[in-house]
Amino acid sequence: MKIAFVGNPNTGKTALINAIAGSDLEVGNWPGVTVEKKEATFRYEGESISLVDLPGAYTLSPYSIEEKITRNVLAYEPPDGIVDVIETTNLRRNLYLTLELIDMQKPMVLALNMFDDFTRRGYTLDLKRLEKILGAYAVPTVASAGLGAKEVIARAIETIKEGKRPRIQPLQEHIEKEVAFLMRKIEQAGVFPYPKRLFAIKLIENDAFAVELAKKAYAEEVLRFAEGARKRLECHIKLPIRTIITRSRYEVIDRILEEVLTEPVVDRVALSERIDAVALHRFYSFPILFAILYLLFRITFDASAPLVEWTGGFFEGYIGPHLHALLSVHLPSWLDSLLVDGVINGVGLVLSFLPLLFFLYFLMALLEESGYMARVSFLLDRLARSLGIKGNAFIAMIMGFGCNVPAIYATRTMTSLRERIITALTIPLMSCSARLPIYALFTALFFEENRAEIIISLYVIGVAIALLIAWAANRILPKSGMKPFFLELPAYHMPTFRAIWVLMWPRLKDFIVRAGTVIVAASIVLWGVIHLPSDADIHDMGVPFETSRCTGCHPSSV
């Protein structure tokens, strides 16, 4: 049984799946974290249940890569049922996607997430009335605490087994007539991946994906009728067709909310709004941002330095000599040298980076889970737009100061290929942690004074050149395929350690698996270059080469 979790960005889909299945999927508060489809499989009352975590989407007429993934999965890999995860504190906007999902006519359950914040602000919701109107169960949840998770999955499985479908919410009368006629034409034309009603509405909207499906099926008559319906509606209502459909959906939403939602006499100002009054202030915001980033890197380097030194010393001063003494008795000297100086030193180098990356990813996860990282994208968006990218590109650049490998990997969250190229061009100029000891070594050799300032200037020069390259690439690369940038500013909340660990562990694992294998392989190749000159006899090899280190430097300066 496959159940898709669908909803707007940052509504808590992944956290809810984690609470249900006990899985370790990524959780994040800035757009693009769940950019790939992820699944969690577990057993429930003897049955195998697959929960599909789809990227956040505002609509099934997509703008971003994330929304396209969600649309394609629902069209080509339709689930047995849907859990629509709704941010209850923003019901009106979230229900727009809900109405589109209802048009798919799949068994569906509404997970009303962040219900504690909703009630804390003085709102009340008539759940029974909402369930009756929509024809679907509505379950209050607090995904971060796991509240309501068991009821959601129980209701979802019950709904699927009973084949219970949500109740269609009719649009304006003129639209419904055109949709009904077009649905008959679609039935006559053949089978399409989309459900008939949603497909008819999307054809009338002139949605590119729906039109392409009709063309592939050679349904020319369907396309002609959809075009006629579109012209008739635009002529009658005097508005563009997408505006007509959007307004009609919001009329339905407002009518529903009038029946089920009770607002407080005075809506208490949320804590998030009070924090944003300072954090997003036109004068204070950037000093606060730079102070937070300074503290992030200061804590990262200062806290990790003793562990980095200890890890490097442990492999070089303890593991290496003891292994040499043990292996030299049983193995040829060249193989002993290969295993210790090539493989073990490579592994030690990888592990020596982990403390630094642990602190960096921990602090970044803390910012993401608290909700501040989305504000970083917002604050930097104006500068980013002048470089042909968007504010969330700076998140990947900031990650580059820890390690360029996961930072490049993070560019997949960009909404277009053009943005990914520009961002990827800048990341190698972000001075990652491996370069710091090299900077320290050369600064100590060539400069007697102001060494700290010299190192800082190297970081600043790298950033300046990166921005210059981005500016040039923006002028050179064609500007086709530009997409609008939708940015959700989630409410601030106190992160849990589990949520932070779930977010940071995949990044650490990526470094170990992806970068670690390359580093170990490079260490073995380097051993071969040093120990195996072309005119040497491999049986004569075996004297371990001595490595020299700058006292106090990172082990990567070897």
Coordinates of C-alpha atoms in Angstrom, one line a residue:
M1 CA 0.0 0.0 0.0
K2 CA 1.5 3.3 -1.1
I3 CA 0.5 6.6 0.5
A4 CA 1.8 9.9 -0.8
F5 CA 2.3 12.8 1.6
V6 CA 1.6 16.1 -0.2
G7 CA 1.4 19.7 0.9
N8 CA 2.9 23.2 0.7
P9 CA 6.6 23.6 1.6
N10 CA 7.4 23.6 5.3
T11 CA 4.1 22.1 6.4
G12 CA 5.8 19.2 8.2
K13 CA 5.3 16.3 5.7
T14 CA 8.7 14.8 6.4
A15 CA 8.4 15.2 10.2
L16 CA 5.1 13.5 10.1
I17 CA 6.5 10.5 8.1
N18 CA 9.3 10.3 10.6
A19 CA 6.8 10.2 13.5
I20 CA 4.8 7.5 11.8
A21 CA 7.5 5.2 10.4
G22 CA 10.4 6.1 12.7
S23 CA 12.4 6.8 9.6
D24 CA 15.3 9.2 9.1
L25 CA 14.3 11.5 6.2
E26 CA 15.6 15.0 5.8
V27 CA 13.7 17.8 7.5
G28 CA 14.2 21.4 6.5
N29 CA 12.7 24.9 6.6
W30 CA 14.1 26.4 3.4
P31 CA 12.9 25.6 -0.1
G32 CA 14.3 22.6 -1.9
V33 CA 15.4 20.3 0.9
T34 CA 13.1 17.5 -0.1
V35 CA 13.9 18.0 -3.8
E36 CA 13.9 14.2 -4.5
K37 CA 11.1 11.7 -3.9
K38 CA 11.9 9.8 -0.7
E39 CA 10.1 6.7 0.7
A40 CA 9.8 5.1 4.1
T41 CA 8.6 1.5 4.3
F42 CA 7.3 -0.1 7.5
R43 CA 4.8 -2.7 8.7
Y44 CA 1.4 -1.7 10.1
E45 CA -0.8 -4.4 11.5
G46 CA 0.9 -7.1 9.3
E47 CA 0.8 -5.0 6.2
S48 CA 3.7 -3.4 4.3
I49 CA 3.1 0.4 4.0
S50 CA 5.1 2.7 1.8
L51 CA 5.0 6.4 2.7
V52 CA 6.1 8.6 -0.2
D53 CA 7.5 12.0 0.9
L54 CA 6.9 14.4 -2.0
P55 CA 8.5 17.9 -2.4
G56 CA 6.5 20.9 -1.2
A57 CA 4.1 22.3 -3.9
Y58 CA 1.7 25.2 -3.9
T59 CA -0.2 23.9 -7.0
L60 CA -0.3 21.1 -9.5
S61 CA 0.5 23.6 -12.2
P62 CA 4.2 23.7 -11.3
Y63 CA 6.8 26.5 -11.5
S64 CA 9.7 24.9 -9.6
I65 CA 11.6 21.6 -10.0
E66 CA 10.1 20.4 -6.7
E67 CA 6.5 21.0 -7.9
K68 CA 7.2 19.2 -11.1
I69 CA 8.5 16.2 -9.2
T70 CA 5.3 16.1 -7.1
R71 CA 3.1 16.5 -10.2
N72 CA 4.9 13.8 -12.1
V73 CA 4.7 11.3 -9.3
L74 CA 1.0 11.9 -8.8
A75 CA 0.4 11.6 -12.6
Y76 CA 2.7 8.7 -13.5
E77 CA 3.0 6.8 -10.2
P78 CA -0.4 7.3 -8.6
P79 CA -0.5 6.3 -5.0
D80 CA -3.3 4.3 -3.3
G81 CA -4.1 7.2 -1.1
I82 CA -3.0 10.8 -0.2
V83 CA -2.3 12.5 3.1
D84 CA -2.7 16.2 2.5
V85 CA -0.5 17.9 5.2
I86 CA -1.9 21.4 5.9
E87 CA -0.3 24.2 7.9
T88 CA -3.4 25.0 10.0
T89 CA -2.1 28.5 10.8
N90 CA -2.4 29.3 7.0
L91 CA -5.5 27.4 6.1
R92 CA -6.7 29.6 3.2
R93 CA -3.5 29.3 1.1
N94 CA -3.0 25.6 1.9
L95 CA -6.6 24.6 0.9
Y96 CA -5.9 25.7 -2.7
L97 CA -3.7 22.6 -3.2
T98 CA -6.3 20.6 -1.3
L99 CA -9.0 21.4 -3.8
E100 CA -6.8 20.3 -6.6
L101 CA -6.0 17.0 -4.8
I102 CA -9.7 16.5 -4.3
D103 CA -10.2 16.7 -8.1
M104 CA -7.9 13.7 -8.4
Q105 CA -10.5 11.6 -6.6
K106 CA -8.1 9.5 -4.6
P107 CA -8.8 8.3 -1.0
M108 CA -7.5 11.3 1.1
V109 CA -6.9 12.3 4.7
L110 CA -6.2 15.8 5.9
A111 CA -3.4 16.2 8.4
L112 CA -4.0 19.6 10.1
N113 CA -0.4 20.2 11.3
M114 CA 0.9 22.8 13.8
F115 CA -2.5 22.6 15.4
D116 CA -1.1 23.7 18.7
D117 CA 0.1 27.0 17.3
F118 CA -3.3 27.4 15.6
T119 CA -5.3 27.0 18.9
R120 CA -2.7 29.0 20.9
R121 CA -3.5 32.0 18.7
G122 CA -7.1 31.8 19.6
Y123 CA -8.6 30.1 16.5
T124 CA -11.1 27.2 16.5
L125 CA -12.1 24.8 13.8
D126 CA -15.2 22.8 13.4
L127 CA -13.6 19.5 12.4
K128 CA -16.8 17.5 12.0
R129 CA -18.2 20.2 9.7
L130 CA -15.0 20.3 7.7
E131 CA -15.0 16.5 7.3
K132 CA -18.6 16.6 6.2
I133 CA -18.0 19.3 3.6
L134 CA -14.9 17.7 2.1
G135 CA -15.8 14.1 2.6
A136 CA -12.5 13.3 4.1
Y137 CA -11.1 12.7 7.6
A138 CA -9.4 15.8 9.2
V139 CA -6.9 14.9 11.9
P140 CA -5.2 17.6 14.1
T141 CA -1.4 16.9 14.3
V142 CA 1.8 18.3 15.8
A143 CA 4.4 16.5 13.7
S144 CA 7.4 17.7 15.7
A145 CA 6.1 16.1 18.8
G146 CA 4.5 13.0 17.0
L147 CA 1.0 14.0 18.1
G148 CA -1.8 12.7 15.9
A149 CA 0.6 10.6 13.7
K150 CA -0.9 7.3 14.6
E151 CA -4.4 8.5 13.9
V152 CA -3.3 9.9 10.5
I153 CA -2.0 6.6 9.3
A154 CA -4.9 4.6 10.8
R155 CA -7.4 6.9 9.0
A156 CA -5.5 6.8 5.8
I157 CA -5.4 3.0 5.7
E158 CA -9.1 2.8 6.6
T159 CA -10.0 5.3 3.9
I160 CA -8.0 3.4 1.2
K161 CA -9.5 0.0 2.2
E162 CA -13.1 1.5 2.1
G163 CA -12.4 3.3 -1.2
K164 CA -13.7 6.5 0.3
R165 CA -13.2 9.4 -2.0
P166 CA -13.4 13.1 -1.1
R167 CA -16.3 15.2 -2.1
I168 CA -15.9 17.4 -5.3
Q169 CA -16.1 21.1 -4.5
P170 CA -17.8 22.7 -7.6
L171 CA -16.4 25.9 -9.0
Q172 CA -18.5 28.7 -10.7
E173 CA -21.5 27.4 -12.7
H174 CA -20.0 28.5 -16.1
I175 CA -16.7 26.7 -15.4
E176 CA -18.5 23.5 -14.2
K177 CA -20.5 23.3 -17.4
E178 CA -17.4 23.6 -19.6
V179 CA -15.6 21.0 -17.4
A180 CA -18.5 18.6 -17.6
F181 CA -18.6 18.8 -21.4
L182 CA -14.8 18.4 -21.7
M183 CA -14.8 15.4 -19.4
R184 CA -17.2 13.6 -21.8
K185 CA -14.8 14.4 -24.7
I186 CA -11.9 13.0 -22.6
E187 CA -13.8 9.8 -21.9
Q188 CA -14.4 9.3 -25.6
A189 CA -10.7 10.1 -26.5
G190 CA -9.1 7.4 -24.3
V191 CA -7.1 6.9 -21.1
F192 CA -4.8 9.6 -19.7
P193 CA -2.5 9.5 -16.6
Y194 CA -4.5 12.3 -14.9
P195 CA -8.0 11.8 -13.4
K196 CA -10.6 13.1 -15.8
R197 CA -11.8 16.1 -13.8
L198 CA -8.4 17.5 -12.9
F199 CA -7.2 16.8 -16.5
A200 CA -10.2 18.8 -17.9
I201 CA -9.6 21.8 -15.6
K202 CA -5.8 21.8 -16.5
L203 CA -6.6 21.7 -20.2
I204 CA -9.0 24.6 -19.9
E205 CA -6.2 26.4 -17.9
N206 CA -3.9 25.7 -20.9
D207 CA -1.5 23.9 -18.5
A208 CA 1.6 22.9 -20.6
F209 CA 1.8 19.4 -19.1
A210 CA -1.9 18.6 -19.7
V211 CA -1.7 20.0 -23.3
E212 CA 1.4 17.9 -24.0
L213 CA -0.4 14.7 -22.7
A214 CA -3.3 15.4 -25.0
K215 CA -0.9 16.0 -28.0
K216 CA 0.9 12.7 -27.3
A217 CA -2.5 10.9 -27.4
Y218 CA -3.4 12.7 -30.6
A219 CA -6.5 14.0 -28.9
E220 CA -6.9 16.9 -31.3
E221 CA -10.7 17.2 -30.7
V222 CA -10.1 17.4 -26.9
L223 CA -7.6 20.2 -27.4
R224 CA -10.0 22.1 -29.8
F225 CA -12.8 21.8 -27.3
A226 CA -10.6 22.9 -24.4
E227 CA -9.5 26.0 -26.4
G228 CA -13.1 26.8 -27.2
A229 CA -14.1 26.5 -23.5
R230 CA -11.2 28.7 -22.6
K231 CA -12.2 31.4 -25.1
R232 CA -15.8 31.3 -24.0
L233 CA -15.0 31.7 -20.3
E234 CA -12.5 34.6 -21.0
C235 CA -15.0 36.3 -23.2
H236 CA -17.8 35.9 -20.6
I237 CA -15.8 36.9 -17.5
K238 CA -13.3 39.3 -19.1
L239 CA -10.3 37.9 -17.3
P240 CA -7.4 35.6 -18.2
I241 CA -8.4 31.9 -17.7
R242 CA -5.9 31.2 -14.9
T243 CA -7.2 34.2 -12.9
I244 CA -10.8 32.9 -13.5
I245 CA -9.9 29.4 -12.1
T246 CA -7.9 30.8 -9.2
R247 CA -10.6 33.2 -8.1
S248 CA -13.2 30.5 -8.3
R249 CA -11.2 28.2 -6.2
Y250 CA -10.6 30.9 -3.5
E251 CA -14.3 31.6 -3.6
V252 CA -14.9 27.9 -2.7
I253 CA -12.2 28.1 0.0
D254 CA -13.7 31.3 1.6
R255 CA -17.1 29.7 1.6
I256 CA -15.8 26.6 3.4
L257 CA -13.9 28.7 6.0
E258 CA -17.0 30.8 6.7
E259 CA -18.6 27.6 7.9
V260 CA -15.8 25.9 9.8
L261 CA -13.4 28.6 11.1
T262 CA -13.9 30.9 14.1
E263 CA -11.3 33.7 14.4
P264 CA -10.4 35.4 17.7
V265 CA -11.7 38.9 18.3
V266 CA -8.1 40.0 18.4
D267 CA -5.5 37.8 16.8
R268 CA -2.5 37.8 19.1
V269 CA 0.7 38.9 17.3
A270 CA 2.8 35.7 16.9
L271 CA 6.2 35.6 18.4
S272 CA 7.6 35.0 14.9
E273 CA 6.3 38.4 13.8
R274 CA 7.9 40.1 16.7
I275 CA 11.2 38.5 16.0
D276 CA 11.0 39.3 12.3
A277 CA 10.3 43.0 13.2
V278 CA 14.0 43.0 14.3
A279 CA 15.6 40.1 12.3
L280 CA 14.2 41.5 9.0
H281 CA 14.5 45.2 9.8
R282 CA 15.9 47.3 7.0
F283 CA 18.8 48.6 9.2
Y284 CA 19.4 45.8 11.7
S285 CA 18.9 42.7 9.6
F286 CA 22.3 42.5 7.9
P287 CA 24.4 43.3 11.0
I288 CA 22.4 40.5 12.7
L289 CA 23.0 38.2 9.8
F290 CA 26.8 38.8 9.7
A291 CA 27.0 38.4 13.5
I292 CA 25.2 35.1 13.3
L293 CA 27.4 33.8 10.4
Y294 CA 30.6 35.0 12.3
L295 CA 29.5 33.1 15.4
L296 CA 28.7 30.1 13.2
F297 CA 32.2 29.9 11.8
R298 CA 33.9 31.0 14.9
I299 CA 32.3 28.2 17.0
T300 CA 32.8 25.7 14.2
F301 CA 36.5 26.3 13.9
D302 CA 37.3 26.9 17.6
A303 CA 35.2 24.0 18.9
S304 CA 36.4 21.5 16.3
A305 CA 40.1 22.4 16.4
P306 CA 41.1 20.2 19.4
L307 CA 39.1 17.2 18.0
V308 CA 40.7 17.7 14.5
E309 CA 44.2 17.8 16.0
W310 CA 43.5 14.8 18.2
T311 CA 42.0 12.7 15.3
G312 CA 45.0 13.5 13.1
G313 CA 47.5 12.8 15.9
F314 CA 45.8 9.6 16.8
F315 CA 46.1 8.1 13.3
E316 CA 49.6 9.5 12.6
G317 CA 51.2 9.1 16.1
Y318 CA 49.4 6.0 17.4
I319 CA 47.6 3.9 14.7
G320 CA 50.3 4.3 12.1
P321 CA 53.4 3.2 14.1
H322 CA 51.5 0.3 15.8
L323 CA 50.2 -1.0 12.5
H324 CA 53.7 -0.7 11.0
A325 CA 55.1 -2.7 13.8
L326 CA 52.4 -5.4 13.5
L327 CA 52.2 -5.7 9.7
S328 CA 55.9 -5.5 9.0
V329 CA 56.3 -8.9 10.7
H330 CA 53.7 -10.7 8.4
L331 CA 53.6 -8.7 5.2
P332 CA 56.1 -7.5 2.6
S333 CA 57.4 -4.0 3.4
W334 CA 55.8 -2.4 0.3
L335 CA 52.3 -3.8 1.2
D336 CA 52.8 -2.7 4.8
S337 CA 53.6 0.8 3.5
L338 CA 50.6 0.8 1.1
L339 CA 48.2 -0.1 3.8
V340 CA 49.5 2.3 6.5
D341 CA 50.8 5.3 4.5
G342 CA 48.2 5.0 1.7
V343 CA 44.9 3.5 3.1
I344 CA 45.1 4.2 6.8
N345 CA 46.4 7.8 6.4
G346 CA 43.7 8.4 3.8
V347 CA 41.0 7.2 6.2
G348 CA 42.5 9.3 9.0
L349 CA 42.4 12.4 6.8
V350 CA 38.7 11.8 6.1
L351 CA 37.9 11.3 9.8
S352 CA 39.9 14.3 10.8
F353 CA 37.4 16.5 8.8
L354 CA 34.4 15.0 10.6
P355 CA 34.6 17.1 13.8
L356 CA 34.7 20.3 11.8
L357 CA 31.8 19.3 9.5
F358 CA 29.8 18.0 12.5
F359 CA 29.9 21.4 14.2
L360 CA 29.2 23.2 10.9
Y361 CA 26.2 21.0 9.9
F362 CA 24.9 21.0 13.5
L363 CA 24.8 24.8 13.6
M364 CA 23.4 25.1 10.1
A365 CA 20.7 22.5 11.0
L366 CA 20.0 24.5 14.2
L367 CA 19.4 27.7 12.1
E368 CA 17.3 25.7 9.5
E369 CA 15.1 24.1 12.2
S370 CA 14.6 27.3 14.0
G371 CA 13.3 29.0 10.8
Y372 CA 16.1 31.6 10.5
M373 CA 17.7 30.0 7.4
A374 CA 14.7 30.9 5.2
R375 CA 15.2 34.6 6.4
V376 CA 18.8 34.4 5.1
S377 CA 17.5 33.5 1.6
F378 CA 15.0 36.4 1.9
L379 CA 17.6 38.9 2.9
L380 CA 20.1 37.9 0.2
D381 CA 17.6 37.6 -2.6
R382 CA 18.0 41.1 -3.9
L383 CA 21.8 40.7 -4.3
A384 CA 21.3 37.2 -5.7
R385 CA 18.9 38.5 -8.4
S386 CA 21.5 40.9 -9.7
L387 CA 23.7 37.8 -10.2
G388 CA 21.1 35.8 -12.0
I389 CA 20.3 33.5 -9.1
K390 CA 18.0 33.5 -6.1
G391 CA 18.4 33.9 -2.4
N392 CA 18.5 30.2 -1.6
A393 CA 21.7 29.9 -3.7
F394 CA 23.6 31.5 -0.8
I395 CA 22.8 28.6 1.4
A396 CA 24.9 26.3 -0.9
M397 CA 27.7 28.9 -0.9
I398 CA 27.7 29.1 2.9
M399 CA 27.9 25.3 3.0
G400 CA 31.0 25.6 0.7
F401 CA 33.0 27.1 3.6
G402 CA 32.6 23.8 5.4
C403 CA 33.2 21.5 2.3
N404 CA 32.7 22.2 -1.4
V405 CA 31.5 18.7 -2.2
P406 CA 28.1 18.7 -0.4
A407 CA 27.8 22.4 -1.4
I408 CA 28.0 21.5 -5.1
Y409 CA 25.6 18.6 -4.4
A410 CA 23.2 21.2 -2.8
T411 CA 22.9 23.1 -6.1
R412 CA 20.3 20.5 -7.2
T413 CA 17.8 22.6 -5.2
M414 CA 18.1 25.5 -7.7
T415 CA 14.9 25.9 -9.8
S416 CA 16.7 26.1 -13.2
L417 CA 19.8 24.7 -14.9
R418 CA 21.1 28.2 -15.4
E419 CA 21.0 29.0 -11.6
R420 CA 22.7 25.7 -10.9
I421 CA 25.5 26.5 -13.3
I422 CA 26.1 30.0 -11.9
T423 CA 26.0 28.8 -8.3
A424 CA 28.3 25.8 -9.0
L425 CA 30.8 28.2 -10.6
T426 CA 31.0 30.2 -7.4
I427 CA 31.3 27.4 -4.8
P428 CA 35.0 26.4 -5.6
L429 CA 36.0 29.9 -4.6
M430 CA 34.5 29.5 -1.1
S431 CA 37.5 28.6 1.1
C432 CA 36.6 25.2 2.6
S433 CA 38.0 23.9 5.8
A434 CA 40.8 21.9 4.0
R435 CA 42.3 25.2 2.7
L436 CA 42.7 26.8 6.1
P437 CA 45.9 24.9 7.1
I438 CA 47.3 25.6 3.6
Y439 CA 46.6 29.3 4.2
A440 CA 48.2 29.1 7.7
L441 CA 51.3 27.4 6.3
F442 CA 52.0 29.8 3.5
T443 CA 51.1 32.8 5.7
A444 CA 53.6 31.6 8.4
L445 CA 56.3 31.2 5.7
F446 CA 55.9 34.5 3.8
F447 CA 54.4 37.0 6.3
E448 CA 55.8 38.0 9.7
E449 CA 53.0 40.3 10.8
N450 CA 49.3 40.6 10.5
R451 CA 48.9 36.9 9.7
A452 CA 45.3 36.7 10.9
E453 CA 44.3 39.6 8.6
I454 CA 46.1 38.0 5.7
I455 CA 44.1 34.8 6.1
I456 CA 40.8 36.7 6.4
S457 CA 41.7 38.6 3.3
L458 CA 42.1 35.3 1.4
Y459 CA 38.5 34.4 2.4
V460 CA 37.2 37.8 1.4
I461 CA 39.1 37.8 -2.0
G462 CA 37.7 34.4 -2.7
V463 CA 34.1 35.6 -2.1
A464 CA 34.7 38.8 -4.2
I465 CA 36.0 36.8 -7.2
A466 CA 33.1 34.3 -6.8
L467 CA 30.6 37.2 -7.0
L468 CA 32.5 38.6 -10.0
I469 CA 32.3 35.2 -11.8
A470 CA 28.6 35.0 -11.0
W471 CA 28.1 38.5 -12.5
A472 CA 30.0 37.6 -15.6
A473 CA 28.2 34.2 -16.0
N474 CA 24.8 36.0 -15.7
R475 CA 25.8 38.2 -18.6
I476 CA 27.0 35.3 -20.8
L477 CA 24.5 32.5 -20.2
P478 CA 21.1 32.7 -22.0
K479 CA 18.3 33.8 -19.7
S480 CA 15.7 31.3 -20.9
G481 CA 13.8 29.2 -18.4
M482 CA 13.8 31.8 -15.6
K483 CA 11.3 30.8 -12.9
P484 CA 9.6 32.9 -10.2
F485 CA 11.0 32.4 -6.6
F486 CA 8.4 31.4 -4.0
L487 CA 9.9 31.6 -0.5
E488 CA 8.1 30.4 2.6
L489 CA 9.0 32.1 5.9
P490 CA 8.1 29.4 8.5
A491 CA 7.3 30.3 12.1
Y492 CA 10.2 30.3 14.5
H493 CA 10.2 27.3 16.8
M494 CA 12.6 25.5 19.2
P495 CA 14.4 22.7 17.3
T496 CA 14.6 19.2 18.8
F497 CA 17.8 17.3 18.8
R498 CA 16.2 14.5 16.8
A499 CA 15.1 16.9 14.1
I500 CA 18.6 18.4 14.0
W501 CA 20.3 15.0 13.8
V502 CA 17.9 13.8 11.0
L503 CA 18.8 16.9 9.0
M504 CA 22.6 16.8 9.5
W505 CA 23.3 13.0 9.3
P506 CA 22.6 12.7 5.6
R507 CA 25.1 15.5 4.9
L508 CA 27.8 13.8 7.0
K509 CA 27.1 10.5 5.4
D510 CA 27.3 12.1 1.9
F511 CA 30.7 13.5 2.8
I512 CA 32.0 10.1 4.2
V513 CA 30.7 8.1 1.2
R514 CA 31.2 10.5 -1.7
A515 CA 34.1 12.7 -0.7
G516 CA 35.7 10.1 1.6
T517 CA 36.1 7.5 -1.1
V518 CA 37.8 10.1 -3.4
I519 CA 40.2 11.2 -0.7
V520 CA 41.2 7.7 0.2
A521 CA 41.7 6.8 -3.4
A522 CA 43.8 10.0 -3.9
S523 CA 45.9 9.1 -0.9
I524 CA 46.6 5.7 -2.4
V525 CA 47.5 7.3 -5.8
L526 CA 49.8 9.8 -4.0
W527 CA 51.5 6.9 -2.2
G528 CA 52.1 5.2 -5.5
V529 CA 53.5 8.4 -7.0
I530 CA 56.0 8.9 -4.2
H531 CA 57.0 5.3 -3.6
L532 CA 56.9 3.8 -7.1
P533 CA 59.3 5.6 -9.5
S534 CA 59.2 4.0 -12.9
D535 CA 62.7 2.5 -12.6
A536 CA 62.2 1.0 -9.2
D537 CA 61.7 -2.6 -8.2
I538 CA 58.5 -2.9 -6.1
H539 CA 60.2 -5.6 -3.9
D540 CA 62.8 -3.1 -2.8
M541 CA 60.2 -0.6 -1.7
G542 CA 59.1 -0.4 1.9
V543 CA 60.8 2.4 3.8
P544 CA 57.9 4.6 4.8
F545 CA 58.1 8.1 3.6
E546 CA 58.3 10.7 6.4
T547 CA 55.6 13.4 6.4
S548 CA 56.3 16.8 7.8
R549 CA 53.7 19.0 9.4
C550 CA 53.4 22.6 10.4
T551 CA 53.0 22.5 14.2
G552 CA 49.4 23.3 15.1
C553 CA 48.2 22.9 11.5
H554 CA 45.3 20.8 10.3
P555 CA 46.3 17.3 9.3
S556 CA 45.4 18.1 5.6
S557 CA 48.6 20.2 5.5
V558 CA 50.6 16.9 5.3

